[in-house]
PDB file of C-alpha atoms in Angstrom:
ATOM      1  CA  MET A   1       6.023 -17.574  -8.654  1.00 94.00           C
ATOM      2  CA  VAL A   2       8.094 -20.562 -10.018  1.00 96.00           C
ATOM      3  CA  LEU A   3      11.764 -20.597 -11.300  1.00 96.00           C
ATOM      4  CA  GLY A   4      13.473 -23.514 -12.694  1.00 97.00           C
ATOM      5  CA  SER A   5      12.485 -26.782 -14.247  1.00 96.00           C
ATOM      6  CA  GLU A   6       9.640 -28.690 -13.268  1.00 96.00           C
ATOM      7  CA  LYS A   7      11.913 -31.705 -13.130  1.00 96.00           C
ATOM      8  CA  ALA A   8      14.609 -30.768 -11.046  1.00 98.00           C
ATOM      9  CA  PRO A   9      15.320 -33.040  -8.170  1.00 97.00           C
ATOM     10  CA  ILE A  10      15.230 -30.537  -5.290  1.00 98.00           C
ATOM     11  CA  GLU A  11      12.743 -27.986  -4.562  1.00 98.00           C
ATOM     12  CA  ILE A  12      13.142 -25.257  -2.298  1.00 98.00           C
ATOM     13  CA  ILE A  13      10.336 -22.740  -1.352  1.00 98.00           C
ATOM     14  CA  GLU A  14      11.179 -19.329  -0.218  1.00 98.00           C
ATOM     15  CA  TYR A  15       8.761 -17.611   2.390  1.00 98.00           C
ATOM     16  CA  ALA A  16       9.578 -13.600   2.536  1.00 98.00           C
ATOM     17  CA  SER A  17       8.376 -10.823   3.237  1.00 97.00           C
ATOM     18  CA  PHE A  18       9.045  -7.807   1.205  1.00 97.00           C
ATOM     19  CA  THR A  19       9.356  -5.629   4.093  1.00 97.00           C
ATOM     20  CA  CYS A  20      11.846  -8.050   6.371  1.00 97.00           C
ATOM     21  CA  PRO A  21      15.820  -6.488   6.172  1.00 96.00           C
ATOM     22  CA  HIS A  22      16.708 -10.348   6.226  1.00 96.00           C
ATOM     23  CA  CYS A  23      14.786 -11.313   3.369  1.00 97.00           C
ATOM     24  CA  ARG A  24      16.279  -8.121   1.233  1.00 97.00           C
ATOM     25  CA  TYR A  25      19.757  -9.804   2.222  1.00 96.00           C
ATOM     26  CA  PHE A  26      19.274 -13.053   1.494  1.00 96.00           C
ATOM     27  CA  HIS A  27      17.766 -11.609  -1.942  1.00 95.00           C
ATOM     28  CA  GLU A  28      20.974  -9.519  -2.450  1.00 94.00           C
ATOM     29  CA  GLU A  29      23.611 -12.015  -1.220  1.00 94.00           C
ATOM     30  CA  SER A  30      22.343 -15.394  -1.812  1.00 96.00           C
ATOM     31  CA  PHE A  31      19.591 -15.608  -4.489  1.00 96.00           C
ATOM     32  CA  PHE A  32      21.446 -14.700  -7.263  1.00 94.00           C
ATOM     33  CA  LYS A  33      24.118 -17.471  -6.836  1.00 97.00           C
ATOM     34  CA  LEU A  34      21.595 -19.928  -6.202  1.00 97.00           C
ATOM     35  CA  LYS A  35      20.028 -18.871  -9.417  1.00 96.00           C
ATOM     36  CA  LYS A  36      23.130 -19.145 -11.342  1.00 97.00           C
ATOM     37  CA  ASP A  37      24.238 -22.380  -9.538  1.00 97.00           C
ATOM     38  CA  TYR A  38      21.450 -24.285  -9.175  1.00 98.00           C
ATOM     39  CA  ILE A  39      18.130 -23.049 -10.431  1.00 98.00           C
ATOM     40  CA  GLU A  40      19.752 -22.246 -14.143  1.00 97.00           C
ATOM     41  CA  SER A  41      21.497 -25.411 -14.019  1.00 96.00           C
ATOM     42  CA  GLY A  42      18.186 -27.587 -13.582  1.00 97.00           C
ATOM     43  CA  LYS A  43      19.125 -28.847 -10.361  1.00 97.00           C
ATOM     44  CA  VAL A  44      16.721 -26.562  -8.251  1.00 98.00           C
ATOM     45  CA  LYS A  45      12.899 -26.000  -8.467  1.00 98.00           C
ATOM     46  CA  PHE A  46      12.509 -22.498  -6.925  1.00 98.00           C
ATOM     47  CA  ILE A  47       9.249 -21.214  -5.554  1.00 98.00           C
ATOM     48  CA  PHE A  48       8.966 -17.795  -3.956  1.00 97.00           C
ATOM     49  CA  ARG A  49       6.048 -17.135  -1.533  1.00 97.00           C
ATOM     50  CA  GLU A  50       5.378 -14.026  -0.140  1.00 97.00           C
ATOM     51  CA  VAL A  51       4.581 -13.162   3.671  1.00 96.00           C
ATOM     52  CA  TYR A  52       2.063 -10.517   4.520  1.00 95.00           C
ATOM     53  CA  PHE A  53       3.198  -9.292   7.767  1.00 91.00           C
ATOM     54  CA  ASP A  54       1.908  -6.010   6.971  1.00 93.00           C
ATOM     55  CA  LYS A  55      -0.262  -4.098   4.455  1.00 94.00           C
ATOM     56  CA  TYR A  56       3.221  -2.649   2.639  1.00 96.00           C
ATOM     57  CA  GLY A  57       4.441  -5.806   2.316  1.00 96.00           C
ATOM     58  CA  LEU A  58       0.898  -6.973   0.801  1.00 96.00           C
ATOM     59  CA  TRP A  59       0.954  -3.857  -1.716  1.00 95.00           C
ATOM     60  CA  ALA A  60       4.540  -4.689  -2.625  1.00 97.00           C
ATOM     61  CA  GLY A  61       3.368  -8.332  -3.504  1.00 96.00           C
ATOM     62  CA  MET A  62       0.624  -7.063  -5.472  1.00 96.00           C
ATOM     63  CA  VAL A  63       2.507  -4.335  -7.541  1.00 96.00           C
ATOM     64  CA  ALA A  64       5.223  -7.400  -8.320  1.00 96.00           C
ATOM     65  CA  ARG A  65       2.419  -9.554  -9.331  1.00 95.00           C
ATOM     66  CA  CYS A  66       1.006  -6.813 -11.472  1.00 94.00           C
ATOM     67  CA  GLY A  67       3.652  -7.671 -14.560  1.00 89.00           C
ATOM     68  CA  GLY A  68       2.511 -11.388 -14.727  1.00 92.00           C
ATOM     69  CA  PRO A  69       4.975 -14.076 -14.232  1.00 91.00           C
ATOM     70  CA  LYS A  70       7.374 -12.398 -16.900  1.00 90.00           C
ATOM     71  CA  LYS A  71       8.064  -9.404 -14.807  1.00 93.00           C
ATOM     72  CA  TYR A  72       7.636 -10.457 -11.578  1.00 96.00           C
ATOM     73  CA  PHE A  73      11.319 -11.569 -10.358  1.00 95.00           C
ATOM     74  CA  GLY A  74      12.407  -8.288 -12.025  1.00 93.00           C
ATOM     75  CA  LEU A  75       9.751  -6.307  -9.882  1.00 95.00           C
ATOM     76  CA  ILE A  76      11.042  -8.185  -6.575  1.00 96.00           C
ATOM     77  CA  ASP A  77      14.633  -7.503  -7.231  1.00 95.00           C
ATOM     78  CA  LEU A  78      13.421  -3.490  -7.492  1.00 95.00           C
ATOM     79  CA  ILE A  79      11.453  -4.024  -4.695  1.00 97.00           C
ATOM     80  CA  PHE A  80      13.872  -5.367  -2.501  1.00 97.00           C
ATOM     81  CA  SER A  81      16.798  -2.939  -3.863  1.00 96.00           C
ATOM     82  CA  LYS A  82      15.005  -0.435  -2.736  1.00 96.00           C
ATOM     83  CA  GLN A  83      12.940  -1.683   0.533  1.00 97.00           C
ATOM     84  CA  ASP A  84      15.079   1.159   2.548  1.00 96.00           C
ATOM     85  CA  GLU A  85      13.132   4.072   0.319  1.00 96.00           C
ATOM     86  CA  TRP A  86       9.665   2.776  -0.552  1.00 97.00           C
ATOM     87  CA  THR A  87       8.919   1.367   3.342  1.00 96.00           C
ATOM     88  CA  LYS A  88       9.379   4.565   4.924  1.00 94.00           C
ATOM     89  CA  GLY A  89       6.729   7.634   5.123  1.00 93.00           C
ATOM     90  CA  ASP A  90       2.836   7.617   5.549  1.00 94.00           C
ATOM     91  CA  ILE A  91       0.269   5.514   3.703  1.00 93.00           C
ATOM     92  CA  SER A  92      -0.056   7.973   0.426  1.00 94.00           C
ATOM     93  CA  GLU A  93       4.015   8.263   0.332  1.00 96.00           C
ATOM     94  CA  VAL A  94       4.490   4.359   0.366  1.00 96.00           C
ATOM     95  CA  VAL A  95       1.826   3.784  -2.558  1.00 94.00           C
ATOM     96  CA  LYS A  96       3.487   6.657  -4.779  1.00 96.00           C
ATOM     97  CA  LYS A  97       6.717   5.039  -4.150  1.00 97.00           C
ATOM     98  CA  LEU A  98       5.268   1.256  -4.887  1.00 96.00           C
ATOM     99  CA  GLU A  99       3.790   2.937  -7.911  1.00 96.00           C
ATOM    100  CA  ARG A 100       7.355   4.420  -9.193  1.00 96.00           C
ATOM    101  CA  ILE A 101       8.508   1.015  -8.783  1.00 96.00           C
ATOM    102  CA  GLY A 102       6.011  -0.395 -10.955  1.00 95.00           C
ATOM    103  CA  LYS A 103       6.611   2.453 -14.148  1.00 95.00           C
ATOM    104  CA  ILE A 104      10.431   1.806 -13.490  1.00 93.00           C
ATOM    105  CA  SER A 105       9.591  -1.938 -14.879  1.00 92.00           C
ATOM    106  CA  GLY A 106       7.317  -0.415 -17.487  1.00 93.00           C
ATOM    107  CA  LEU A 107       4.103  -0.739 -16.097  1.00 94.00           C
ATOM    108  CA  LEU A 108       1.528   2.068 -16.697  1.00 94.00           C
ATOM    109  CA  GLU A 109       0.114   3.693 -13.877  1.00 92.00           C
ATOM    110  CA  THR A 110      -3.239   2.616 -14.516  1.00 95.00           C
ATOM    111  CA  GLU A 111      -2.199  -0.960 -14.564  1.00 94.00           C
ATOM    112  CA  ILE A 112      -0.218  -0.216 -11.018  1.00 95.00           C
ATOM    113  CA  LYS A 113      -3.397   1.353  -9.732  1.00 93.00           C
ATOM    114  CA  SER A 114      -5.855  -1.325 -10.578  1.00 95.00           C
ATOM    115  CA  CYS A 115      -3.595  -3.966  -9.283  1.00 94.00           C
ATOM    116  CA  MET A 116      -3.089  -2.183  -5.985  1.00 93.00           C
ATOM    117  CA  GLN A 117      -6.969  -1.694  -5.381  1.00 93.00           C
ATOM    118  CA  ASN A 118      -8.113  -5.238  -6.291  1.00 95.00           C
ATOM    119  CA  ASN A 119      -9.130  -6.189  -3.094  1.00 95.00           C
ATOM    120  CA  ASP A 120     -10.542  -9.582  -4.459  1.00 96.00           C
ATOM    121  CA  LYS A 121      -7.032 -10.395  -5.139  1.00 94.00           C
ATOM    122  CA  ALA A 122      -5.530  -9.160  -1.956  1.00 96.00           C
ATOM    123  CA  ARG A 123      -7.965 -11.360  -0.085  1.00 96.00           C
ATOM    124  CA  ALA A 124      -7.096 -14.151  -2.156  1.00 96.00           C
ATOM    125  CA  LEU A 125      -3.290 -13.611  -1.743  1.00 95.00           C
ATOM    126  CA  VAL A 126      -3.470 -13.494   2.171  1.00 96.00           C
ATOM    127  CA  GLU A 127      -5.735 -16.308   2.398  1.00 97.00           C
ATOM    128  CA  SER A 128      -3.333 -18.122   0.033  1.00 95.00           C
ATOM    129  CA  TYR A 129      -0.237 -17.039   2.323  1.00 95.00           C
ATOM    130  CA  LYS A 130      -2.167 -17.994   5.644  1.00 95.00           C
ATOM    131  CA  GLU A 131      -3.111 -21.555   4.111  1.00 97.00           C
ATOM    132  CA  ASN A 132       0.685 -22.434   2.786  1.00 96.00           C
ATOM    133  CA  ALA A 133       2.139 -21.182   6.324  1.00 95.00           C
ATOM    134  CA  LEU A 134      -0.004 -22.866   8.435  1.00 96.00           C
ATOM    135  CA  LYS A 135       0.839 -25.989   6.102  1.00 96.00           C
ATOM    136  CA  ASP A 136       4.572 -25.568   6.057  1.00 97.00           C
ATOM    137  CA  ASN A 137       4.892 -24.125   9.913  1.00 96.00           C
ATOM    138  CA  ILE A 138       6.438 -20.982   8.620  1.00 96.00           C
ATOM    139  CA  GLN A 139       7.175 -18.525  11.685  1.00 94.00           C
ATOM    140  CA  SER A 140       9.536 -16.265  10.897  1.00 95.00           C
ATOM    141  CA  THR A 141      11.274 -14.975   7.514  1.00 97.00           C
ATOM    142  CA  PRO A 142      12.972 -15.912   5.540  1.00 97.00           C
ATOM    143  CA  SER A 143      12.136 -19.538   5.775  1.00 97.00           C
ATOM    144  CA  PHE A 144      13.044 -22.210   3.353  1.00 98.00           C
ATOM    145  CA  VAL A 145      11.341 -25.533   2.779  1.00 98.00           C
ATOM    146  CA  ILE A 146      13.715 -27.442   1.012  1.00 98.00           C
ATOM    147  CA  ASN A 147      12.651 -31.150  -0.247  1.00 98.00           C
ATOM    148  CA  GLY A 148       9.566 -30.837   2.673  1.00 97.00           C
ATOM    149  CA  LYS A 149      11.922 -30.116   5.392  1.00 97.00           C
ATOM    150  CA  LEU A 150      11.580 -26.489   6.809  1.00 98.00           C
ATOM    151  CA  TYR A 151      14.909 -24.466   7.597  1.00 97.00           C
ATOM    152  CA  SER A 152      15.063 -20.873   8.949  1.00 96.00           C
ATOM    153  CA  ASN A 153      17.138 -18.336   7.384  1.00 95.00           C
ATOM    154  CA  MET A 154      20.839 -19.217   6.285  1.00 95.00           C
ATOM    155  CA  ASP A 155      23.584 -17.909   4.048  1.00 94.00           C
ATOM    156  CA  TYR A 156      24.802 -19.088   0.798  1.00 97.00           C
ATOM    157  CA  ASN A 157      27.226 -21.561   1.622  1.00 97.00           C
ATOM    158  CA  GLU A 158      24.728 -23.419   4.265  1.00 97.00           C
ATOM    159  CA  LEU A 159      22.007 -23.555   1.441  1.00 97.00           C
ATOM    160  CA  ALA A 160      24.589 -24.890  -0.960  1.00 97.00           C
ATOM    161  CA  GLU A 161      25.521 -27.648   1.500  1.00 97.00           C
ATOM    162  CA  ILE A 162      21.788 -28.707   2.085  1.00 97.00           C
ATOM    163  CA  ILE A 163      21.303 -28.724  -1.658  1.00 97.00           C
ATOM    164  CA  GLU A 164      24.577 -30.829  -2.215  1.00 96.00           C
ATOM    165  CA  ASN A 165      23.464 -33.110   0.416  1.00 94.00           C
ATOM    166  CA  ASN A 166      20.110 -33.867  -0.890  1.00 89.00           C
TER     167      ASN A 166
END
């Protein structure tokens, strides 16, 4: 999923897992500043790529994509902010909690269930993740590819410095 101008001089690809605490921290502490300071100003094109280390992260990605591009980033805000809640419990509890997040965003229960049970979509997402992660040599999350160069997790000040120097 993409935010920002196609003509932006800087492209940032973030690889993140919805079950990764460091990814949640980056999203909560740095992403909104990045969006305000660089994405909305047209300096950065931001691409968010999901990493699937586990089935819970895949399911969260399927719920996030259920609302389409217009609801995606709002849904991932909810998914990250409620990470400590929905990642706990057995499989059925996790599914119910993810469904609740989808409902909070305005999705219908039938839409959410349909999205979460779409095995073809799940396989396509995993294949896309594997292909991109291999191409970009992703070993951990969050990772960033900034104008083609790989970086590991960093705080907002480090990220801003890289952007300003590109």
